[in-house]
Short mmCIF file of C-alpha atoms in Angstrom, two decimals:
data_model
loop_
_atom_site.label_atom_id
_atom_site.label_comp_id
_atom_site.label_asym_id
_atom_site.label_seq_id
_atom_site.Cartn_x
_atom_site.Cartn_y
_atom_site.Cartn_z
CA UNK A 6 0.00 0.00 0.00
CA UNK A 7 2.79 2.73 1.15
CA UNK A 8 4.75 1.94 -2.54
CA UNK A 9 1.13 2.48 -4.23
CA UNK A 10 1.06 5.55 -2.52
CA UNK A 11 4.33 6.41 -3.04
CA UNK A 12 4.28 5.80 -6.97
CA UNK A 13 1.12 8.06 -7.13
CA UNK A 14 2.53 10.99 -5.44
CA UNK A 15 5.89 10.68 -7.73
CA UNK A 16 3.10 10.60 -10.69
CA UNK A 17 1.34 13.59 -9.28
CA UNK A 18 4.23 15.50 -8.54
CA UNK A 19 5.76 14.76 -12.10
CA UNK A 20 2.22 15.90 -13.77
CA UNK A 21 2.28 18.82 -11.82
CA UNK A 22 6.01 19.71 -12.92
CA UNK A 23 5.04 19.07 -16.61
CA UNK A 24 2.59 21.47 -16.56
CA UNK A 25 4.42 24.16 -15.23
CA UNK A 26 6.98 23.65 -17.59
CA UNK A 27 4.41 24.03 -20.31
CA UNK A 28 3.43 27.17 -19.11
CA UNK A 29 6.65 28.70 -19.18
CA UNK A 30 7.02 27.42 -22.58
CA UNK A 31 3.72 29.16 -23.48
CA UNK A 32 4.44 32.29 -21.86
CA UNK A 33 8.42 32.44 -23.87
CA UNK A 34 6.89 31.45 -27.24
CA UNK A 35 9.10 29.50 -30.24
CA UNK A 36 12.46 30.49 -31.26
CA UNK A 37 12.05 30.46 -34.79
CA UNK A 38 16.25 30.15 -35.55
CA UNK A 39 16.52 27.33 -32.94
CA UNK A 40 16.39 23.58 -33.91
CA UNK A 41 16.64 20.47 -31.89
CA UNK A 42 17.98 17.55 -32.90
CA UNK A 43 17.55 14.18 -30.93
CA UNK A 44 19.30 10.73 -31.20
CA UNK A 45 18.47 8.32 -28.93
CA UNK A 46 21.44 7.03 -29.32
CA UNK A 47 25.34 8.06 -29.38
CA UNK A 48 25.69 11.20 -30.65
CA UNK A 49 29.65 10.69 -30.87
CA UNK A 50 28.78 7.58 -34.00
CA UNK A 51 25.90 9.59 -35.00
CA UNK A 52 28.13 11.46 -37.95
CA UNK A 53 25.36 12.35 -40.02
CA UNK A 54 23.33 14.18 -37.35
CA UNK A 55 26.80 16.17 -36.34
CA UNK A 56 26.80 17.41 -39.92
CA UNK A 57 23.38 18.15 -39.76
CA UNK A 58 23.84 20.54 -36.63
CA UNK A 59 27.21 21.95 -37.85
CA UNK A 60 25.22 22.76 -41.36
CA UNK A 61 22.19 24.28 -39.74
CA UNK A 62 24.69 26.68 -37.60
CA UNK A 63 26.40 28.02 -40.43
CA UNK A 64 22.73 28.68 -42.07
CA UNK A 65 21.87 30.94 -39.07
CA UNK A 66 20.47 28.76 -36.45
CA UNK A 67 21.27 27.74 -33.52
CA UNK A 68 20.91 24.15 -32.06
CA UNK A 69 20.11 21.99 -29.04
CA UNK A 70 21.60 18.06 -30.00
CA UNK A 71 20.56 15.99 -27.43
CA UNK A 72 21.11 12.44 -27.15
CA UNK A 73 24.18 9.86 -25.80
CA UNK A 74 27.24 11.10 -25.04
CA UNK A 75 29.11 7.84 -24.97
CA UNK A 76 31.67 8.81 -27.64
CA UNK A 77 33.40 12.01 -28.24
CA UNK A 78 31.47 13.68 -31.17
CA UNK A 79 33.40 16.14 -33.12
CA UNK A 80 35.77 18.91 -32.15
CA UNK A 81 34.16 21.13 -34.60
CA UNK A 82 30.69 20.28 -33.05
CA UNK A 83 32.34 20.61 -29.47
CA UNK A 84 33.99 24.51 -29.85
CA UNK A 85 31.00 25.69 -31.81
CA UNK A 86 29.35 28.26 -29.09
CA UNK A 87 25.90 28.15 -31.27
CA UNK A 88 25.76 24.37 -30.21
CA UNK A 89 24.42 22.45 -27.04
CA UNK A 90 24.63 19.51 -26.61
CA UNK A 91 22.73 17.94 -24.28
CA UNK A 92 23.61 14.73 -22.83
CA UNK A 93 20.39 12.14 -22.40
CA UNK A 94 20.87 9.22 -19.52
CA UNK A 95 20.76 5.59 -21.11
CA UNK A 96 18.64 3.34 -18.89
CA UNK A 97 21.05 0.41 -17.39
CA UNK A 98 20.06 -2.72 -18.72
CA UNK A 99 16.98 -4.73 -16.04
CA UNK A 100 18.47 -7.89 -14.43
CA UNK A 101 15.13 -9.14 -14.15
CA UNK A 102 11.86 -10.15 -15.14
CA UNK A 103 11.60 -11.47 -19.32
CA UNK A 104 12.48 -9.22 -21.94
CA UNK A 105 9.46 -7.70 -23.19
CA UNK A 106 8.98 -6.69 -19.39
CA UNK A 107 12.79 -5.05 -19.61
CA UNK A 108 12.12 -4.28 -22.49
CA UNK A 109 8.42 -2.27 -21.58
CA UNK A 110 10.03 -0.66 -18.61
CA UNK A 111 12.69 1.15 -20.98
CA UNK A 112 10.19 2.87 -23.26
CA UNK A 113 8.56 3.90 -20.48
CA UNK A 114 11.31 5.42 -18.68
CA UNK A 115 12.76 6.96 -22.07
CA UNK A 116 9.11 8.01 -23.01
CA UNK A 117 8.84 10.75 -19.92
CA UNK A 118 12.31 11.30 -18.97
CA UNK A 119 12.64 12.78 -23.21
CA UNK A 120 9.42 13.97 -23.12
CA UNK A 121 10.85 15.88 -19.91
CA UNK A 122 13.90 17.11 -20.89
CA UNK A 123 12.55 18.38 -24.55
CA UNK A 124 10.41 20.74 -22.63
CA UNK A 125 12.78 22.11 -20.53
CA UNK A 126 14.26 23.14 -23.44
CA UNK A 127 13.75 26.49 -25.68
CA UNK A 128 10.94 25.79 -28.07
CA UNK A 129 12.55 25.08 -31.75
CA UNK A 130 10.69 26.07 -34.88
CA UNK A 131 12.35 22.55 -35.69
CA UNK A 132 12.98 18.90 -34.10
CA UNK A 133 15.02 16.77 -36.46
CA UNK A 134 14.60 13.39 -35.24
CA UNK A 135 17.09 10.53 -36.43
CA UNK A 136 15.07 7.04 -37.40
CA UNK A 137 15.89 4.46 -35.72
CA UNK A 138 15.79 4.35 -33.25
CA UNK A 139 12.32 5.77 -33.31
CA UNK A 140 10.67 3.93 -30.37
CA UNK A 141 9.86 5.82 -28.31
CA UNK A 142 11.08 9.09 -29.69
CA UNK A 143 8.65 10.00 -32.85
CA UNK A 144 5.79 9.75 -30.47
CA UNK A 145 7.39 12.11 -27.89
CA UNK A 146 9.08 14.78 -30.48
CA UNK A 147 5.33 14.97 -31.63
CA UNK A 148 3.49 15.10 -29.03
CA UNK A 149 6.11 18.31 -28.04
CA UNK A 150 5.82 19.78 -31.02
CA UNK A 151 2.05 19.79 -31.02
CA UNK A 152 2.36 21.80 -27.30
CA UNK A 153 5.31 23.54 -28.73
CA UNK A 154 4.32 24.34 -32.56
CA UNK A 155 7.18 23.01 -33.72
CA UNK A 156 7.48 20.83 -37.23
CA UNK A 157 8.62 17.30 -36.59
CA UNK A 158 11.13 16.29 -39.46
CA UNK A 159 11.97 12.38 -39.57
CA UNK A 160 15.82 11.51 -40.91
CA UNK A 161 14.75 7.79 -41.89
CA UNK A 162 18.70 6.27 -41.78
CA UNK A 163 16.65 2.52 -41.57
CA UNK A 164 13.81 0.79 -40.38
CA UNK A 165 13.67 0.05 -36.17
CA UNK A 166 11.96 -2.61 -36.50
CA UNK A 167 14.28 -4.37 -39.58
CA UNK A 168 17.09 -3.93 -36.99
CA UNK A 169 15.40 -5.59 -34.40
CA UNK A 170 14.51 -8.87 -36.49
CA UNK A 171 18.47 -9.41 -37.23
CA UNK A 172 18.15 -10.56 -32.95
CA UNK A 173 14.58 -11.47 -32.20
CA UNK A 174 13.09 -12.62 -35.90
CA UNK A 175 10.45 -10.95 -38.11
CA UNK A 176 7.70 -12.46 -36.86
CA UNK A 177 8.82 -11.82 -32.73
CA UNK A 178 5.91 -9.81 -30.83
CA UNK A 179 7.58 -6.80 -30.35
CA UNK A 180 9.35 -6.46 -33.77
CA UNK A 181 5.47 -6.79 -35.26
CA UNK A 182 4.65 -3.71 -32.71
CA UNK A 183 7.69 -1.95 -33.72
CA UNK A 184 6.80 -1.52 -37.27
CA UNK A 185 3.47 -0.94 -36.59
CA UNK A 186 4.15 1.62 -34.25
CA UNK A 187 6.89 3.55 -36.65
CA UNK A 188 4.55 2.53 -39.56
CA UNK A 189 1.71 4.74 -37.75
CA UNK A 190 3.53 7.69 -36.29
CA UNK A 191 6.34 8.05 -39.30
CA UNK A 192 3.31 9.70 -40.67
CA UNK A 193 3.01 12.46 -38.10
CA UNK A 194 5.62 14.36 -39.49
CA UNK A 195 5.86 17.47 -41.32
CA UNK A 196 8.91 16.61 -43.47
CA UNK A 197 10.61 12.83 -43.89
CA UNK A 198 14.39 12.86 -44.78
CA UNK A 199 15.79 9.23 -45.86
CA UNK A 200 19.01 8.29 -47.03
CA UNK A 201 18.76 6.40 -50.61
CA UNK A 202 15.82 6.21 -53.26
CA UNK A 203 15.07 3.10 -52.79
CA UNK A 204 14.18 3.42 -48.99
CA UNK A 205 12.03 6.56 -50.99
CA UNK A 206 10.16 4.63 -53.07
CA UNK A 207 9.25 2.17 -49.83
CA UNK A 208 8.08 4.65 -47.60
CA UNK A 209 5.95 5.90 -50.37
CA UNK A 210 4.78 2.45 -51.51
CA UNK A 211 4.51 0.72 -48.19
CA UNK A 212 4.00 3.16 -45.82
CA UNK A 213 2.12 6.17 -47.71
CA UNK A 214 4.74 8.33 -46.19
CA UNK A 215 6.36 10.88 -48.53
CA UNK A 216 9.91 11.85 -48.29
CA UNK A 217 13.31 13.25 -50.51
CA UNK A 218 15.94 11.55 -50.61
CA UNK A 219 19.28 13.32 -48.78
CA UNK A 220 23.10 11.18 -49.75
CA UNK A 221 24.84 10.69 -46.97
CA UNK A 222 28.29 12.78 -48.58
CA UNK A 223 31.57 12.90 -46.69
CA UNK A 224 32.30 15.73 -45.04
CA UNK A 225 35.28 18.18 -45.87
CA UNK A 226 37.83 16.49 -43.67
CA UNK A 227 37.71 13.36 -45.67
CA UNK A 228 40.45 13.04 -47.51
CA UNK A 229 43.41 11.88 -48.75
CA UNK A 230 46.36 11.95 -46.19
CA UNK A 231 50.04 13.65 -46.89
CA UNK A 232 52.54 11.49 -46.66
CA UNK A 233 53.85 13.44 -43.26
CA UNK A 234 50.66 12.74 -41.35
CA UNK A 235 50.13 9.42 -42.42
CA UNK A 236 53.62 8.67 -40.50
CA UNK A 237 52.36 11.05 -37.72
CA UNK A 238 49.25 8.23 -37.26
CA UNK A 239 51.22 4.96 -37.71
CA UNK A 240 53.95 6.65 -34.98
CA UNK A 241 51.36 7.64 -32.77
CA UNK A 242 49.33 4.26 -33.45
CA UNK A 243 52.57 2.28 -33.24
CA UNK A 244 52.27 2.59 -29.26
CA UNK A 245 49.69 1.04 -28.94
CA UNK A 246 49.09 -1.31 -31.67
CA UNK A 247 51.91 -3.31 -32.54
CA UNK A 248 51.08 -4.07 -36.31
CA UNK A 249 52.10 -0.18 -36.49
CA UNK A 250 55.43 -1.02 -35.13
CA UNK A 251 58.36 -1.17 -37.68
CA UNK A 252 59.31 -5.00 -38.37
CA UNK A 253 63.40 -3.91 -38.18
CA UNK A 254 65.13 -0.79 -36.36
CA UNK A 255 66.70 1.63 -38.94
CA UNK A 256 70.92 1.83 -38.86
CA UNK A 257 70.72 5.75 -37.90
CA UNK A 258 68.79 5.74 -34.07
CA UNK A 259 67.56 9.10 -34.81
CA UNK A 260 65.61 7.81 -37.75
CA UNK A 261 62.07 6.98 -36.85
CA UNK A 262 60.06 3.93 -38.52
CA UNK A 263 56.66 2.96 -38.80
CA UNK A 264 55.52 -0.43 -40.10
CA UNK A 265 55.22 1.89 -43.19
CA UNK A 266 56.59 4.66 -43.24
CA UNK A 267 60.13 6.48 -42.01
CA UNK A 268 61.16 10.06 -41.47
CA UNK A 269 64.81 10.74 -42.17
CA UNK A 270 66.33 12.86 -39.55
CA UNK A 271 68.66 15.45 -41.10
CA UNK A 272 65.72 15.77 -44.52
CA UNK A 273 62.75 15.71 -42.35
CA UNK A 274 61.04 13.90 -45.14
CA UNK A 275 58.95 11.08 -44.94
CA UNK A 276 59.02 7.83 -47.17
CA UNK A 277 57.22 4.68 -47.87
CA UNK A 278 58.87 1.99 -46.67
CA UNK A 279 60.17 -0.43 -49.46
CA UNK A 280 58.98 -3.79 -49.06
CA UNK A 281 55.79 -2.40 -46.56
CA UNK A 282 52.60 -4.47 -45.60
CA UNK A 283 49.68 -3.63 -47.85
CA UNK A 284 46.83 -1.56 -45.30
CA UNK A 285 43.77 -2.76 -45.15
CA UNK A 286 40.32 -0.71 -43.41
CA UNK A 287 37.57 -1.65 -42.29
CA UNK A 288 34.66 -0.14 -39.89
CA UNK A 289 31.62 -1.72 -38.07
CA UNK A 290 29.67 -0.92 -35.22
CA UNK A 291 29.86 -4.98 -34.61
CA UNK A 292 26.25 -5.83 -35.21
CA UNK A 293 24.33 -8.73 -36.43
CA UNK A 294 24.25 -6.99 -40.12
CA UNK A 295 27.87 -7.36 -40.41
CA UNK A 296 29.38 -10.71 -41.18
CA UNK A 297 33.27 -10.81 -39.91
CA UNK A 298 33.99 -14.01 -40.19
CA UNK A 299 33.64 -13.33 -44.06
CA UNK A 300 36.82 -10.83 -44.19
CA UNK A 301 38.57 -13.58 -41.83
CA UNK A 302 37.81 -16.65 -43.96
CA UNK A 303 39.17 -14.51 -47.41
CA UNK A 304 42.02 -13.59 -44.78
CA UNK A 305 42.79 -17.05 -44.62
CA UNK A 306 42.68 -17.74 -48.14
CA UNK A 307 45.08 -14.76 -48.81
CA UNK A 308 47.40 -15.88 -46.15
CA UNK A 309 47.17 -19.42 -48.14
CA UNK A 310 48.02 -17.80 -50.94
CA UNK A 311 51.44 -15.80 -49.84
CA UNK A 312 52.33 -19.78 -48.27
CA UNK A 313 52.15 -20.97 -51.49
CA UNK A 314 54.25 -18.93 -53.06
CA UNK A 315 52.08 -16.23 -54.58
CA UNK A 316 54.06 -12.47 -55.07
CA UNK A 317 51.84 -10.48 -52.36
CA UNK A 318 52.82 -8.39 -49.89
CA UNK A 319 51.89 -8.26 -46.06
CA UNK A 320 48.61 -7.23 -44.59
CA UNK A 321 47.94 -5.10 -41.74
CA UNK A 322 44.20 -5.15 -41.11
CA UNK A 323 42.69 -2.37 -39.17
CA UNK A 324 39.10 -2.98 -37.87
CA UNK A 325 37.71 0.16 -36.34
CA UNK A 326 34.58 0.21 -34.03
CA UNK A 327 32.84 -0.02 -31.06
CA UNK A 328 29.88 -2.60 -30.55
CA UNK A 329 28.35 -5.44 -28.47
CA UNK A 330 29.78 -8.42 -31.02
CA UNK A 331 33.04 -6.38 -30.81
CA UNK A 332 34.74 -9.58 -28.35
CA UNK A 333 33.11 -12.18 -30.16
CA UNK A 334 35.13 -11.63 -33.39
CA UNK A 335 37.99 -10.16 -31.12
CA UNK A 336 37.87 -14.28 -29.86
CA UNK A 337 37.90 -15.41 -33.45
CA UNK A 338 40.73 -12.99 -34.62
CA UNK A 339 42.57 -14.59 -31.19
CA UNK A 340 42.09 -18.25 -32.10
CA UNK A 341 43.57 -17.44 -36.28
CA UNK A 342 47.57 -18.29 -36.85
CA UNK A 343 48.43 -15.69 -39.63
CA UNK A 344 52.27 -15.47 -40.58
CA UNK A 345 51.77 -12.54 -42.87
CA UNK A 346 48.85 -11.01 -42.05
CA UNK A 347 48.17 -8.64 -38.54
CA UNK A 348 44.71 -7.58 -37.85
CA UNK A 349 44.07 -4.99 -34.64
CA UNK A 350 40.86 -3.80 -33.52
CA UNK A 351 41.08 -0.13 -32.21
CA UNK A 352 39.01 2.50 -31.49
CA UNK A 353 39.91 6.03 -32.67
CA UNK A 354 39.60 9.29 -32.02
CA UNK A 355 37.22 11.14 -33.88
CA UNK A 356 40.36 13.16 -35.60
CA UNK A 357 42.19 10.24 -36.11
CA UNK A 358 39.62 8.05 -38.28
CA UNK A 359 39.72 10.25 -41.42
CA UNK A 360 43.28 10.60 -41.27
CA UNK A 361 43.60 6.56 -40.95
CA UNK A 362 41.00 6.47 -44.14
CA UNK A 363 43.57 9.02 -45.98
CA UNK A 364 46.27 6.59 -44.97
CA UNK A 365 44.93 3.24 -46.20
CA UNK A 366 45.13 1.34 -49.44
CA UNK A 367 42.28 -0.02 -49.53
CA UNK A 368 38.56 -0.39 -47.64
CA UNK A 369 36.38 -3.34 -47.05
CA UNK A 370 32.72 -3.12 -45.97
CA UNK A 371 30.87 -6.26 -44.90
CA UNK A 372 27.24 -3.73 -44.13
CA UNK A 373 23.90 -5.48 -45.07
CA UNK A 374 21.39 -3.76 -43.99
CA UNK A 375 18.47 -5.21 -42.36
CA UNK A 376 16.17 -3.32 -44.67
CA UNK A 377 18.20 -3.63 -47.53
CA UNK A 378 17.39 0.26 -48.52
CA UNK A 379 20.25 2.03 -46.37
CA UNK A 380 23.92 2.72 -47.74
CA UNK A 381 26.67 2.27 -45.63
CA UNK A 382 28.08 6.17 -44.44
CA UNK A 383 31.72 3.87 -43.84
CA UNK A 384 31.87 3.71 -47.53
CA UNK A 385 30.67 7.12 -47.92
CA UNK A 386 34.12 8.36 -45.71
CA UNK A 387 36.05 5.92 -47.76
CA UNK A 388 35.68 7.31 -50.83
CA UNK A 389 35.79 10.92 -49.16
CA UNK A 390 39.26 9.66 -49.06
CA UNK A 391 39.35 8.91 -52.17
CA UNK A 392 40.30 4.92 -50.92
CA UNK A 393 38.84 2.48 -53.46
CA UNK A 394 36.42 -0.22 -51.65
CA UNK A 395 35.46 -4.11 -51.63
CA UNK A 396 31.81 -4.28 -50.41
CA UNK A 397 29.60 -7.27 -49.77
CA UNK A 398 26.59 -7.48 -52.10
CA UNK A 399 23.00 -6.39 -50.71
CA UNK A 400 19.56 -4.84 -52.28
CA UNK A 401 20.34 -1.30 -53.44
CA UNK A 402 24.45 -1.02 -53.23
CA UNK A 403 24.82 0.35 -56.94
CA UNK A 404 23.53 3.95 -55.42
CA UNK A 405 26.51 4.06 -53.81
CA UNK A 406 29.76 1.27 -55.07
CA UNK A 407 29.99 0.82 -59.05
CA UNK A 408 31.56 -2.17 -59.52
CA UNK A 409 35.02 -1.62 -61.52
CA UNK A 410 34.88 1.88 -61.09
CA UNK A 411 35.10 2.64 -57.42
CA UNK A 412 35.27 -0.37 -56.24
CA UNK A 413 34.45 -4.13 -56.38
CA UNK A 414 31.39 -6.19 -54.77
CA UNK A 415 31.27 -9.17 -53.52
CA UNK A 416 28.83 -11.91 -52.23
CA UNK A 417 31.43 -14.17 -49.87
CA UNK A 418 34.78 -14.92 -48.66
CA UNK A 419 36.11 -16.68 -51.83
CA UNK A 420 35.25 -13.54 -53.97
CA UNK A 421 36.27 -11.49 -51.65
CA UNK A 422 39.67 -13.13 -51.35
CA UNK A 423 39.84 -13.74 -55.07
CA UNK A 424 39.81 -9.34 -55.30
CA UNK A 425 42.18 -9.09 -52.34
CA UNK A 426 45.10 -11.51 -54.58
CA UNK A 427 43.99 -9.43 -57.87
CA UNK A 428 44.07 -6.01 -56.30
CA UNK A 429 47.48 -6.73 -54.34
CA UNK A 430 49.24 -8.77 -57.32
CA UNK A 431 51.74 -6.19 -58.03
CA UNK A 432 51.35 -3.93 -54.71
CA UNK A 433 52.32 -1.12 -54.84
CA UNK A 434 52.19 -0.63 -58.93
CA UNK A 435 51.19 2.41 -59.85
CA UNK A 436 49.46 1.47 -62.81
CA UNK A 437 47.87 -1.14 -61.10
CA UNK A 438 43.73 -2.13 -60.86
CA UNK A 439 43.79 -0.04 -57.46
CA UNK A 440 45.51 3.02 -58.37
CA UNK A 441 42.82 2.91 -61.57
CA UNK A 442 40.20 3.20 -58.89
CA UNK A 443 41.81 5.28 -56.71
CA UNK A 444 42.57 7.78 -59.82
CA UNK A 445 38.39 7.58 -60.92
CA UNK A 446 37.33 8.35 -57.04
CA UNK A 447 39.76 11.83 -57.56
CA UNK A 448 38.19 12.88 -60.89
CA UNK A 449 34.63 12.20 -59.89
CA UNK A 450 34.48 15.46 -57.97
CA UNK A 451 32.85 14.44 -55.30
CA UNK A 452 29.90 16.71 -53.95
CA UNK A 453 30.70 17.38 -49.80
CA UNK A 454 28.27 17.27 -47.06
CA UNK A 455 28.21 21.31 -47.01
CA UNK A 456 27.34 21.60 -50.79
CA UNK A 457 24.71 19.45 -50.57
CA UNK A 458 22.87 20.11 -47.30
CA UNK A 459 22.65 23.38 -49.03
CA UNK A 460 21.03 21.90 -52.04
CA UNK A 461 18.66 19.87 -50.86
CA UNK A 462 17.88 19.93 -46.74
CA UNK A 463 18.03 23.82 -46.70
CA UNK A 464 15.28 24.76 -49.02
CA UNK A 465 12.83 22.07 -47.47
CA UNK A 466 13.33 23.93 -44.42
CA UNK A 467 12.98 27.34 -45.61
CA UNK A 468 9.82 26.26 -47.20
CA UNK A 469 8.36 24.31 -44.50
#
C-alpha cells in the first residue's frame, strides 16, 4: 500500500512539474532560428546528425543536439558556441523479469524522462529526429511539437523494426509492434528525410509516407592523407598497436620507422617503406548486419596464398569500431595463426579516423542492412578519401559502389579473397587495378556534405 502511494505521489508531482513547464514554454513562445535535434542514441557515432547541426549553424540557427554522449562527437561540433549539446541518460540494462517486461520498462522510462527534458528546453521552430531508433522518440518529439508548434522532421537512416529482427526474428511480438508503431507515427511528421531512393520509393509504396531523398556525402575532412601525417598516425598508433610497429630498427637511431613509413632525420622527409605491408580498413559498429567471419575466412585464403608462393605483400588489417559483437570476433581474430597477415581492432579518435582512411590502401565493408534500402556512411568516408572499396553485395548497393569503377562487390569470402590476390598482385604498382580506382574516385568530384545540405535539406526547411 505505502509503494502504491508512493508511486502516485511521484506521478502527481511529475504531472504537476510538466505542466508548469508548459506554461513557461507558453508564456516564452518558439524560437524560430533554434532547432533540436535528438538521437536516442550516441551522438559521438551519430556522424550524419553532427553534420546536420554543424550545417544548420552556419545557415543561421542555432541548435540543441541531445542524445548519448558515450563517444566524443566532433571537435568542430564541441567549440561551436551556437551548439548544445545535451547529454540524455541511457537506462542500465533490467536484471530481471523477461524481456518484453525489460524491455516495456525502458520505453517507459525513455518516453517521460525525453518527453521531460525536450520541454525544458527552448521551443525550436524545428525537431530533427534521427530514425531508428524511433521507439519511443517520434511519439514524444510529436506530441512536443504539437504543445510547442514546432514541425517534426523524420531523418529515416533505416527501419527500427528491420534492426530488431536481425536478434529477435520478423515475426517476434515486439518487432510486429515496432513496425506498426513507426509505420503509424512516421506519418506524423511534417517533413521525412531518408538516405537512398530506394528506402524513398518504400516509404511511399509501403507506408504512404512521402519523403526526398538526402546522400549521406563525406564531409570536408575526408580526404586523402600527406605522406607526413600518415607517418604522424602509424607513430602515434605504433604505441599502442603493434602491427604499427616497424618490423626492423633503422641503422641511424635518430631515424624513426613505422611499419610503413620512415622520417629521415637530417631531410625531415617522410618515405614509404620499401617492401611495406599492404593496409587494409575496415569499420563496423559490430552488429548482427555485419558478417566478420567473411573478411577472416578470405584472410585465410590470402594468407594461403602468400604460403604458397604467390608475389603479395603483407597485410595489416585495421578494424575500427565499437559494438556489443566487438569480443566475439575479437575471440575469433585470437584463435587465427596468420604469418603474414596482422589484424588490430582499435578504437579512434574522432580526428584520427579520417586521417587513418587518408592513410589506407584499400577499404572493405561487410554492411547489409536489415532493410536492404540504407547505404553504408563507412563507404561514404572511404571514398571521401578517395580509398577504393570491396563491399559485400545487398539490395540497393549500386547507389553508392559501381563495380570496376570505385570499387568491387562481392557476395562471400572466396570472392572477396579472389579481389584481395587481384588487387594486391603487383602492390604497390602504380598502374595497377587499385591506383585505376583510386585515380576515378579523384576525378569524380565528389559533392561534400556542405554543398549538398545546401542543395537539398536547406530549401525544405525554408519552405516548411
Amino acid at each position: 500500500m505505502a509503494a502504491s502511494c508512493v508511486a502516485v505521489l511521484v506521478m502527481a508531482a511529475s504531472l504537476l512539474l510538466l505542466l508548469l513547464v508548459l506554461w513557461k514554454r507558453w508564456r516564452r513562445g518558439r524560437a524560430d532560428w533554434h532547432v533540436i535535434i535528438v538521437v536516442l542514441g550516441d551522438v559521438g557515432r551519430s556522424p550524419r546528425m553532427q553534420y546536420h547541426a554543424l550545417s544548420f549553424v552556419k545557415s543561421g540557427f542555432s541548435v540543441t543536439l541531445m542524445g548519448f554522449c558515450n563517444s566524443r562527437p566532433y571537435d568542430e561540433l564541441l567549440q561551436n558556441n551556437r551548439i548544445q549539446i545535451v547529454s540524455l541518460t541511457e537506462l542500465p540494462k533490467l536484471a530481471v523479469g523477461p524481456h518484453i517486461f525489460q524491455y516495456g520498462v525502458k520505453v517507459v522510462f525513455q518516453s517521460v524522462y525525453l518527453l521531460w527534458k525536450l520541454m525544458c528546453r527552448e521551443p525550436a521552430a524545428y525537431i530533427f529526429l534521427q530514425n531508428p531508433p524511433g521507439l519511443p522518440a517520434i511519439a514524444v518529439c510529436w506530441l512536443v511539437g504539437c504543445l510547442c508548434a514546432s514541425k517534426l522532421v523524420i531523418d529515416w537512416h533505416n527501419y527500427g523494426y528491420s534492426i530488431m529482427g536481425l536478434v529477435h526474428g520478423s515475426s517476434h511480438p515486439l518487432v510486429l509492434l515496432a513496425k506498426w508503431y513507426e509505420k503509424l507515427c512516421g506519418r506524423l511528421s511534417h517533413l521525412n528525410l531518408c538516405v537512398t531512393n530506394s528506402m524513398r520509393e518504400d516509404l511511399a509504396q509501403n507506408w504512404g509516407i512521402k519523403a526526398v531523398t538526402v546522400y549521406d556525402k563525406p564531409a570536408s575532412f575526408f580526404k586523402e592523407t600527406p605522406l607526413g601525417l600518415q607517418h604522424r598516425l602509424f607513430m602515434k598508433l605504433s604505441c599502442t598497436y603493434s602491427a604499427f610497429k616497424a618490423c626492423s630498427e633503422p641503422l641511424d637511431p635518430d631515424t624513426e620507422r613505422s611499419a610503413f613509413t620512415e622520417r629521415d632525420p637530417q631531410s625531415g622527409v617522410v618515405t614509404h617503406l620499401r617492401g611495406r605491408p599492404a593496409l587494409l580498413v575496415s569499420s563496423t559498429s559490430w552488429t548482427e548486419d555485419e558478417d566478420f567471419s567473411i573478411l577472416l575466412a578470405a584472410l585465410e585464403k590470402f594468407e594461403q596464398l602468400i604460403l604458397d608462393g604467390e608475389s603479395l605483400p603483407s597485410l595489416v588489417c585495421v578494424i575500427t569500431g565499437k559494438g556489443p559483437l566487438k569480443e566475439y570476433y575479437r575471440g575469433l581474430i585470437g584463435q587465427k595463426h596468420f604469418q603474414h597477415i596482422q589484424v588490430c581492432t582499435p578504437w579512434l579518435e574522432a580526428e584520427d579516423y579520417p586521417l587513418l582512411l587518408g592513410s589506407a590502401d584499400l577499404g572493405v565493408c561487410l554492411h547489409k542492412s536489415s532493410s536492404g534500402l540504407d547505404l553504408p556512411m563507412k563507404v561514404v568516408d572511404m571514398f571521401g578519401c578517395c580509398l577504393p572499396v570491396c563491399a559485400v553485395n545487398f539490395q540497393c548497393l549500386h547507389e553508392l559502389v559501381k563495380h570496376d569503377e570505385n570499387g568491387l562487390v562481392f557476395e562471400g569470402s572466396e570472392e572477396l579473397a579472389a579481389q584481395l590476390q587481384m588487387l594486391f598482385s603487383a602492390f604497390p604498382d602504380p598502374t595497377g587495378k587499385l591506383s585505376q580506382f583510386r585515380q576515378n574516385l579523384r576525378e569524380s568530384e565528389q559533392l561534400r556534405w556542405d554543398e549538398s545540405w545546401k542543395q537539398t535539406v536547406l530549401p525544405l526547411v525554408m519552405d516548411t
